[in-house]
Amino acid sequence: DTGVSQDPRHKITKRGQNVTFRCDPISEHNRLYWYRQTLGQGPEFLTYFQNEAQLEKSRLLSDRFSAERPKGSFSTLEIQRTEQGDSAMYLCASRSRAGGLFGGYTFGSGTRLTVV
Amino acid sequence: QKEVEQNSGPLSVPEGAIASLNCTYSDRGSQSFFWYRQYSGKSPELIMSIYSNGDKEDGRFTAQLNKASQYVSLLIRDSQPSDSATYLCAGEKLVFGQGTRLTINP
C-alpha cells in the first residue's frame, strides 16, 4: 500500500483518558501534517514535520496535544486528558516537493475520535 | 480576514450543467493552490493543482487562477450526481477554506 495510513480508524474514549494515533505517510514524502476536522468545517492545521523536525504548531495545539516523528517516518499524535471538545476527525497528510514546488497533500483515511 | 475563504453554500446545480466554485486568498506570496473533493465521512481527495495564472483543464474539471485578483475557481462541466460533495480550496501554506457543499440534482 503506497498511500497514507492512519490507525485506528475509530476511537471512543472516556473523558480524561489519553489517546494516541499513528500515521504512516507515503515513504518518499518528507513532510507530514496533522489536521483536525469537525462537521461542516474545513480541516484545521495542527502541526507539521519535515523529516523528524516539528517545524510549526498551531495555537489550536494546546499543551494536552503532542506529536512526534522520531525517525522521520511514521508520526504519532497524543491527546492527554481528553475533553468532549476533542471529538473530531484527525487527519494526517503528507506531501512531496519537486522543482521548488509543493505537490498537493495526500490524506489518510483519518481517525475519528469520540470522547464520551 | 481568513487566509482562504470559500462560500460554504450549499450550491445546487442541475445534472449536466456547469458547477462553478470560487475561493479567495489573502497571501499574495502563495504559489500553489489545490482543490480537494470530500465525500461525507471520507477524507479529502486531491482533484486539481494549479501553480500558474490562467486555466488548467483535466477532464471535466478546469481550475482557474488569477493572482492579481487573488482568486481561484473550479469549474465542473457536465455535472454528475457523483460530483455531489464538499469542495475544499487550499493554498500552499497549510490553510484550507471551509469548503463549499455542492449538490447535483438529477
PDB file of C-alpha atoms in Angstrom:
ATOM      1  CA  ASP A   1       0.000   0.000   0.000  1.00  0.00           C
ATOM      2  CA  THR A   2       1.575   3.256  -1.083  1.00  0.00           C
ATOM      3  CA  GLY A   3      -0.994   5.605   0.451  1.00  0.00           C
ATOM      4  CA  VAL A   4      -1.093   7.354   3.816  1.00  0.00           C
ATOM      5  CA  SER A   5      -2.202   5.003   6.574  1.00  0.00           C
ATOM      6  CA  GLN A   6      -3.810   6.013   9.839  1.00  0.00           C
ATOM      7  CA  ASP A   7      -4.568   3.853  12.826  1.00  0.00           C
ATOM      8  CA  PRO A   8      -7.018   3.390  14.418  1.00  0.00           C
ATOM      9  CA  ARG A   9      -9.919   4.351  12.143  1.00  0.00           C
ATOM     10  CA  HIS A  10     -12.229   4.953  15.081  1.00  0.00           C
ATOM     11  CA  LYS A  11     -11.574   5.591  18.752  1.00  0.00           C
ATOM     12  CA  ILE A  12     -14.110   6.013  21.512  1.00  0.00           C
ATOM     13  CA  THR A  13     -12.679   7.096  24.820  1.00  0.00           C
ATOM     14  CA  LYS A  14     -13.887   8.384  28.128  1.00  0.00           C
ATOM     15  CA  ARG A  15     -13.263  11.965  29.081  1.00  0.00           C
ATOM     16  CA  GLY A  16      -9.940  12.320  30.875  1.00  0.00           C
ATOM     17  CA  GLN A  17      -8.253   9.366  29.168  1.00  0.00           C
ATOM     18  CA  ASN A  18      -5.192   9.667  26.961  1.00  0.00           C
ATOM     19  CA  VAL A  19      -5.284   8.587  23.318  1.00  0.00           C
ATOM     20  CA  THR A  20      -2.586   8.120  20.701  1.00  0.00           C
ATOM     21  CA  PHE A  21      -2.999   7.994  16.941  1.00  0.00           C
ATOM     22  CA  ARG A  22      -0.487   6.805  14.373  1.00  0.00           C
ATOM     23  CA  CYS A  23       0.176   7.949  10.834  1.00  0.00           C
ATOM     24  CA  ASP A  24       2.381   6.266   8.234  1.00  0.00           C
ATOM     25  CA  PRO A  25       2.988   8.677   5.353  1.00  0.00           C
ATOM     26  CA  ILE A  26       3.914   7.893   1.769  1.00  0.00           C
ATOM     27  CA  SER A  27       7.530   6.793   2.044  1.00  0.00           C
ATOM     28  CA  GLU A  28       9.074   9.373  -0.288  1.00  0.00           C
ATOM     29  CA  HIS A  29       7.174  12.292   1.261  1.00  0.00           C
ATOM     30  CA  ASN A  30       9.343  14.102   3.777  1.00  0.00           C
ATOM     31  CA  ARG A  31       6.624  16.441   5.030  1.00  0.00           C
ATOM     32  CA  LEU A  32       3.881  15.166   7.300  1.00  0.00           C
ATOM     33  CA  TYR A  33       0.905  17.139   8.551  1.00  0.00           C
ATOM     34  CA  TRP A  34      -1.777  16.696  11.173  1.00  0.00           C
ATOM     35  CA  TYR A  35      -5.183  18.313  10.808  1.00  0.00           C
ATOM     36  CA  ARG A  36      -8.388  18.230  12.798  1.00  0.00           C
ATOM     37  CA  GLN A  37     -11.773  18.445  11.154  1.00  0.00           C
ATOM     38  CA  THR A  38     -15.182  18.893  12.716  1.00  0.00           C
ATOM     39  CA  LEU A  39     -18.514  18.558  10.963  1.00  0.00           C
ATOM     40  CA  GLY A  40     -19.146  21.244   8.359  1.00  0.00           C
ATOM     41  CA  GLN A  41     -15.700  22.764   8.629  1.00  0.00           C
ATOM     42  CA  GLY A  42     -12.575  22.521   6.549  1.00  0.00           C
ATOM     43  CA  PRO A  43      -9.509  20.810   8.006  1.00  0.00           C
ATOM     44  CA  GLU A  44      -7.740  22.880  10.669  1.00  0.00           C
ATOM     45  CA  PHE A  45      -3.986  22.722  10.717  1.00  0.00           C
ATOM     46  CA  LEU A  46      -2.424  21.353  13.905  1.00  0.00           C
ATOM     47  CA  THR A  47       1.258  20.737  13.203  1.00  0.00           C
ATOM     48  CA  TYR A  48       3.718  19.572  10.585  1.00  0.00           C
ATOM     49  CA  PHE A  49       7.065  17.849  10.339  1.00  0.00           C
ATOM     50  CA  GLN A  50       9.844  17.929   7.828  1.00  0.00           C
ATOM     51  CA  ASN A  51      11.593  14.643   8.364  1.00  0.00           C
ATOM     52  CA  GLU A  52      11.860  14.337  12.164  1.00  0.00           C
ATOM     53  CA  ALA A  53      11.771  18.084  12.872  1.00  0.00           C
ATOM     54  CA  GLN A  54       8.492  19.614  14.027  1.00  0.00           C
ATOM     55  CA  LEU A  55       8.536  22.938  12.188  1.00  0.00           C
ATOM     56  CA  GLU A  56       5.243  24.533  13.094  1.00  0.00           C
ATOM     57  CA  LYS A  57       2.471  24.148  15.644  1.00  0.00           C
ATOM     58  CA  SER A  58      -0.919  25.789  15.582  1.00  0.00           C
ATOM     59  CA  ARG A  59      -2.289  27.738  18.517  1.00  0.00           C
ATOM     60  CA  LEU A  60      -5.015  25.085  18.455  1.00  0.00           C
ATOM     61  CA  LEU A  61      -2.451  22.590  19.703  1.00  0.00           C
ATOM     62  CA  SER A  62      -2.796  23.046  23.444  1.00  0.00           C
ATOM     63  CA  ASP A  63      -0.336  21.565  25.912  1.00  0.00           C
ATOM     64  CA  ARG A  64      -2.530  18.454  26.052  1.00  0.00           C
ATOM     65  CA  PHE A  65      -1.548  17.660  22.473  1.00  0.00           C
ATOM     66  CA  SER A  66       1.848  16.375  21.458  1.00  0.00           C
ATOM     67  CA  ALA A  67       3.135  14.995  18.186  1.00  0.00           C
ATOM     68  CA  GLU A  68       6.309  13.150  17.349  1.00  0.00           C
ATOM     69  CA  ARG A  69       8.020  11.786  14.283  1.00  0.00           C
ATOM     70  CA  PRO A  70      11.059  10.154  15.856  1.00  0.00           C
ATOM     71  CA  LYS A  71      12.775   8.689  12.810  1.00  0.00           C
ATOM     72  CA  GLY A  72      11.300  10.856  10.108  1.00  0.00           C
ATOM     73  CA  SER A  73       8.948   8.091   9.050  1.00  0.00           C
ATOM     74  CA  PHE A  74       5.706   7.434  10.965  1.00  0.00           C
ATOM     75  CA  SER A  75       4.232  10.006  13.331  1.00  0.00           C
ATOM     76  CA  THR A  76       2.122   9.836  16.465  1.00  0.00           C
ATOM     77  CA  LEU A  77      -0.344  12.358  17.840  1.00  0.00           C
ATOM     78  CA  GLU A  78      -1.188  12.052  21.523  1.00  0.00           C
ATOM     79  CA  ILE A  79      -4.004  13.799  23.318  1.00  0.00           C
ATOM     80  CA  GLN A  80      -3.809  13.765  27.094  1.00  0.00           C
ATOM     81  CA  ARG A  81      -6.782  14.211  29.431  1.00  0.00           C
ATOM     82  CA  THR A  82      -9.248  14.179  26.559  1.00  0.00           C
ATOM     83  CA  GLU A  83     -12.231  16.534  26.631  1.00  0.00           C
ATOM     84  CA  GLN A  84     -15.527  16.282  24.762  1.00  0.00           C
ATOM     85  CA  GLY A  85     -14.419  19.175  22.566  1.00  0.00           C
ATOM     86  CA  ASP A  86     -11.619  16.974  21.244  1.00  0.00           C
ATOM     87  CA  SER A  87     -14.173  14.849  19.397  1.00  0.00           C
ATOM     88  CA  ALA A  88     -13.328  15.253  15.718  1.00  0.00           C
ATOM     89  CA  MET A  89     -11.746  13.567  12.735  1.00  0.00           C
ATOM     90  CA  TYR A  90      -7.961  13.680  12.958  1.00  0.00           C
ATOM     91  CA  LEU A  91      -6.389  13.674   9.530  1.00  0.00           C
ATOM     92  CA  CYS A  92      -2.808  13.005   8.574  1.00  0.00           C
ATOM     93  CA  ALA A  93      -1.405  14.109   5.236  1.00  0.00           C
ATOM     94  CA  SER A  94       1.937  14.009   3.519  1.00  0.00           C
ATOM     95  CA  ARG A  95       3.345  15.826   0.551  1.00  0.00           C
ATOM     96  CA  SER A  96       6.386  15.916  -1.657  1.00  0.00           C
ATOM     97  CA  ARG A  97       8.349  18.775  -3.062  1.00  0.00           C
ATOM     98  CA  ALA A  98       9.859  18.779  -6.521  1.00  0.00           C
ATOM     99  CA  GLY A  99      11.326  21.552  -8.591  1.00  0.00           C
ATOM    100  CA  GLY A 100      10.791  24.041  -5.777  1.00  0.00           C
ATOM    101  CA  LEU A 101       7.054  23.498  -5.783  1.00  0.00           C
ATOM    102  CA  PHE A 102       4.964  21.575  -3.313  1.00  0.00           C
ATOM    103  CA  GLY A 103       2.646  18.897  -4.538  1.00  0.00           C
ATOM    104  CA  GLY A 104      -0.781  18.521  -3.123  1.00  0.00           C
ATOM    105  CA  TYR A 105      -1.360  16.754   0.127  1.00  0.00           C
ATOM    106  CA  THR A 106      -2.318  13.116   0.171  1.00  0.00           C
ATOM    107  CA  PHE A 107      -4.587  12.428   3.105  1.00  0.00           C
ATOM    108  CA  GLY A 108      -5.037   9.288   5.096  1.00  0.00           C
ATOM    109  CA  SER A 109      -8.492   7.963   5.905  1.00  0.00           C
ATOM    110  CA  GLY A 110      -8.453   9.710   9.253  1.00  0.00           C
ATOM    111  CA  THR A 111      -9.058   8.683  12.843  1.00  0.00           C
ATOM    112  CA  ARG A 112     -12.483   9.564  14.163  1.00  0.00           C
ATOM    113  CA  LEU A 113     -12.287  10.326  17.863  1.00  0.00           C
ATOM    114  CA  THR A 114     -15.368  10.348  20.058  1.00  0.00           C
ATOM    115  CA  VAL A 115     -14.961  11.447  23.664  1.00  0.00           C
ATOM    116  CA  VAL A 116     -17.856  10.386  25.897  1.00  0.00           C
TER     117      VAL A 116
ATOM    118  CA  GLN B   1      -9.544  38.083   7.197  1.00  0.00           C
ATOM    119  CA  LYS B   2      -9.080  34.349   6.820  1.00  0.00           C
ATOM    120  CA  GLU B   3      -6.209  33.244   4.601  1.00  0.00           C
ATOM    121  CA  VAL B   4      -8.509  31.235   2.358  1.00  0.00           C
ATOM    122  CA  GLU B   5     -12.228  31.889   2.049  1.00  0.00           C
ATOM    123  CA  GLN B   6     -14.961  29.995   0.274  1.00  0.00           C
ATOM    124  CA  ASN B   7     -18.714  30.352   0.076  1.00  0.00           C
ATOM    125  CA  SER B   8     -19.944  27.488   2.235  1.00  0.00           C
ATOM    126  CA  GLY B   9     -23.029  27.006   0.054  1.00  0.00           C
ATOM    127  CA  PRO B  10     -24.897  24.821  -0.337  1.00  0.00           C
ATOM    128  CA  LEU B  11     -24.656  25.138  -4.095  1.00  0.00           C
ATOM    129  CA  SER B  12     -27.259  23.265  -6.086  1.00  0.00           C
ATOM    130  CA  VAL B  13     -26.758  22.589  -9.804  1.00  0.00           C
ATOM    131  CA  PRO B  14     -28.841  20.527 -12.224  1.00  0.00           C
ATOM    132  CA  GLU B  15     -27.265  17.436 -13.730  1.00  0.00           C
ATOM    133  CA  GLY B  16     -25.376  18.223 -16.924  1.00  0.00           C
ATOM    134  CA  ALA B  17     -24.845  21.893 -16.077  1.00  0.00           C
ATOM    135  CA  ILE B  18     -21.612  23.658 -15.135  1.00  0.00           C
ATOM    136  CA  ALA B  19     -20.826  23.983 -11.434  1.00  0.00           C
ATOM    137  CA  SER B  20     -18.655  26.955 -10.501  1.00  0.00           C
ATOM    138  CA  LEU B  21     -16.812  27.053  -7.193  1.00  0.00           C
ATOM    139  CA  ASN B  22     -14.804  30.029  -6.001  1.00  0.00           C
ATOM    140  CA  CYS B  23     -12.098  30.709  -3.464  1.00  0.00           C
ATOM    141  CA  THR B  24     -10.252  33.884  -2.478  1.00  0.00           C
ATOM    142  CA  TYR B  25      -6.959  34.096  -0.648  1.00  0.00           C
ATOM    143  CA  SER B  26      -5.077  36.784   1.208  1.00  0.00           C
ATOM    144  CA  ASP B  27      -1.425  35.729   0.900  1.00  0.00           C
ATOM    145  CA  ARG B  28      -0.038  37.283  -2.277  1.00  0.00           C
ATOM    146  CA  GLY B  29       3.067  35.145  -1.930  1.00  0.00           C
ATOM    147  CA  SER B  30       1.199  31.867  -2.405  1.00  0.00           C
ATOM    148  CA  GLN B  31       2.428  29.984  -5.453  1.00  0.00           C
ATOM    149  CA  SER B  32       0.317  26.847  -5.351  1.00  0.00           C
ATOM    150  CA  PHE B  33      -3.353  26.115  -4.947  1.00  0.00           C
ATOM    151  CA  PHE B  34      -5.234  22.908  -4.647  1.00  0.00           C
ATOM    152  CA  TRP B  35      -8.819  21.762  -4.944  1.00  0.00           C
ATOM    153  CA  TYR B  36      -9.976  18.795  -2.926  1.00  0.00           C
ATOM    154  CA  ARG B  37     -13.213  16.853  -3.029  1.00  0.00           C
ATOM    155  CA  GLN B  38     -14.551  15.387   0.190  1.00  0.00           C
ATOM    156  CA  TYR B  39     -17.449  12.969   0.357  1.00  0.00           C
ATOM    157  CA  SER B  40     -19.371  12.783   3.609  1.00  0.00           C
ATOM    158  CA  GLY B  41     -17.444  10.797   6.204  1.00  0.00           C
ATOM    159  CA  LYS B  42     -14.388  10.442   3.968  1.00  0.00           C
ATOM    160  CA  SER B  43     -11.055  12.226   3.875  1.00  0.00           C
ATOM    161  CA  PRO B  44     -10.259  14.906   1.266  1.00  0.00           C
ATOM    162  CA  GLU B  45      -9.101  13.749  -2.147  1.00  0.00           C
ATOM    163  CA  LEU B  46      -6.900  15.935  -4.345  1.00  0.00           C
ATOM    164  CA  ILE B  47      -8.519  16.647  -7.711  1.00  0.00           C
ATOM    165  CA  MET B  48      -6.625  19.660  -9.101  1.00  0.00           C
ATOM    166  CA  SER B  49      -3.402  21.573  -8.524  1.00  0.00           C
ATOM    167  CA  ILE B  50      -2.650  24.900 -10.147  1.00  0.00           C
ATOM    168  CA  TYR B  51       0.542  26.929  -9.976  1.00  0.00           C
ATOM    169  CA  SER B  52       0.318  29.480 -12.797  1.00  0.00           C
ATOM    170  CA  ASN B  53      -2.103  32.198 -13.778  1.00  0.00           C
ATOM    171  CA  GLY B  54      -4.738  31.052 -16.205  1.00  0.00           C
ATOM    172  CA  ASP B  55      -6.656  27.857 -16.712  1.00  0.00           C
ATOM    173  CA  LYS B  56      -5.741  24.242 -16.188  1.00  0.00           C
ATOM    174  CA  GLU B  57      -8.022  21.559 -17.551  1.00  0.00           C
ATOM    175  CA  ASP B  58      -8.288  17.930 -16.524  1.00  0.00           C
ATOM    176  CA  GLY B  59     -11.220  16.049 -17.971  1.00  0.00           C
ATOM    177  CA  ARG B  60     -14.436  17.694 -16.819  1.00  0.00           C
ATOM    178  CA  PHE B  61     -12.570  19.889 -14.316  1.00  0.00           C
ATOM    179  CA  THR B  62     -10.988  23.286 -15.002  1.00  0.00           C
ATOM    180  CA  ALA B  63      -9.093  25.213 -12.365  1.00  0.00           C
ATOM    181  CA  GLN B  64      -8.558  28.922 -12.842  1.00  0.00           C
ATOM    182  CA  LEU B  65      -6.027  31.064 -11.009  1.00  0.00           C
ATOM    183  CA  ASN B  66      -5.944  34.847 -11.030  1.00  0.00           C
ATOM    184  CA  LYS B  67      -3.079  36.062  -8.857  1.00  0.00           C
ATOM    185  CA  ALA B  68      -3.791  39.733  -9.448  1.00  0.00           C
ATOM    186  CA  SER B  69      -7.311  39.350  -8.068  1.00  0.00           C
ATOM    187  CA  GLN B  70      -6.289  36.633  -5.602  1.00  0.00           C
ATOM    188  CA  TYR B  71      -8.924  34.127  -6.501  1.00  0.00           C
ATOM    189  CA  VAL B  72      -9.021  30.530  -7.550  1.00  0.00           C
ATOM    190  CA  SER B  73     -12.006  28.820  -9.098  1.00  0.00           C
ATOM    191  CA  LEU B  74     -13.024  25.327 -10.089  1.00  0.00           C
ATOM    192  CA  LEU B  75     -15.438  24.600 -12.922  1.00  0.00           C
ATOM    193  CA  ILE B  76     -17.059  21.207 -13.261  1.00  0.00           C
ATOM    194  CA  ARG B  77     -18.596  20.616 -16.679  1.00  0.00           C
ATOM    195  CA  ASP B  78     -21.368  18.130 -17.373  1.00  0.00           C
ATOM    196  CA  SER B  79     -22.044  17.814 -13.646  1.00  0.00           C
ATOM    197  CA  GLN B  80     -22.952  14.341 -12.444  1.00  0.00           C
ATOM    198  CA  PRO B  81     -24.734  13.266  -9.250  1.00  0.00           C
ATOM    199  CA  SER B  82     -21.450  11.628  -8.215  1.00  0.00           C
ATOM    200  CA  ASP B  83     -19.908  15.118  -8.102  1.00  0.00           C
ATOM    201  CA  SER B  84     -22.091  15.919  -5.089  1.00  0.00           C
ATOM    202  CA  ALA B  85     -19.579  16.522  -2.304  1.00  0.00           C
ATOM    203  CA  THR B  86     -17.846  19.276  -0.373  1.00  0.00           C
ATOM    204  CA  TYR B  87     -15.095  21.003  -2.323  1.00  0.00           C
ATOM    205  CA  LEU B  88     -12.160  22.430  -0.388  1.00  0.00           C
ATOM    206  CA  CYS B  89      -9.720  25.031  -1.602  1.00  0.00           C
ATOM    207  CA  ALA B  90      -6.223  25.139  -0.101  1.00  0.00           C
ATOM    208  CA  GLY B  91      -3.148  27.261  -0.550  1.00  0.00           C
ATOM    209  CA  GLU B  92       0.387  26.074  -0.122  1.00  0.00           C
ATOM    210  CA  LYS B  93       0.653  27.375   3.429  1.00  0.00           C
ATOM    211  CA  LEU B  94      -1.282  24.683   5.178  1.00  0.00           C
ATOM    212  CA  VAL B  95      -4.593  26.564   5.293  1.00  0.00           C
ATOM    213  CA  PHE B  96      -7.888  25.286   3.943  1.00  0.00           C
ATOM    214  CA  GLY B  97     -11.094  27.122   3.222  1.00  0.00           C
ATOM    215  CA  GLN B  98     -14.232  25.971   4.993  1.00  0.00           C
ATOM    216  CA  GLY B  99     -15.452  24.148   1.911  1.00  0.00           C
ATOM    217  CA  THR B 100     -18.417  24.543  -0.439  1.00  0.00           C
ATOM    218  CA  ARG B 101     -21.086  21.873  -0.334  1.00  0.00           C
ATOM    219  CA  LEU B 102     -22.192  21.037  -3.880  1.00  0.00           C
ATOM    220  CA  THR B 103     -25.333  19.092  -4.747  1.00  0.00           C
ATOM    221  CA  ILE B 104     -26.025  17.922  -8.298  1.00  0.00           C
ATOM    222  CA  ASN B 105     -29.738  17.363  -8.868  1.00  0.00           C
ATOM    223  CA  PRO B 106     -30.721  14.584 -11.302  1.00  0.00           C
TER     224      PRO B 106
END
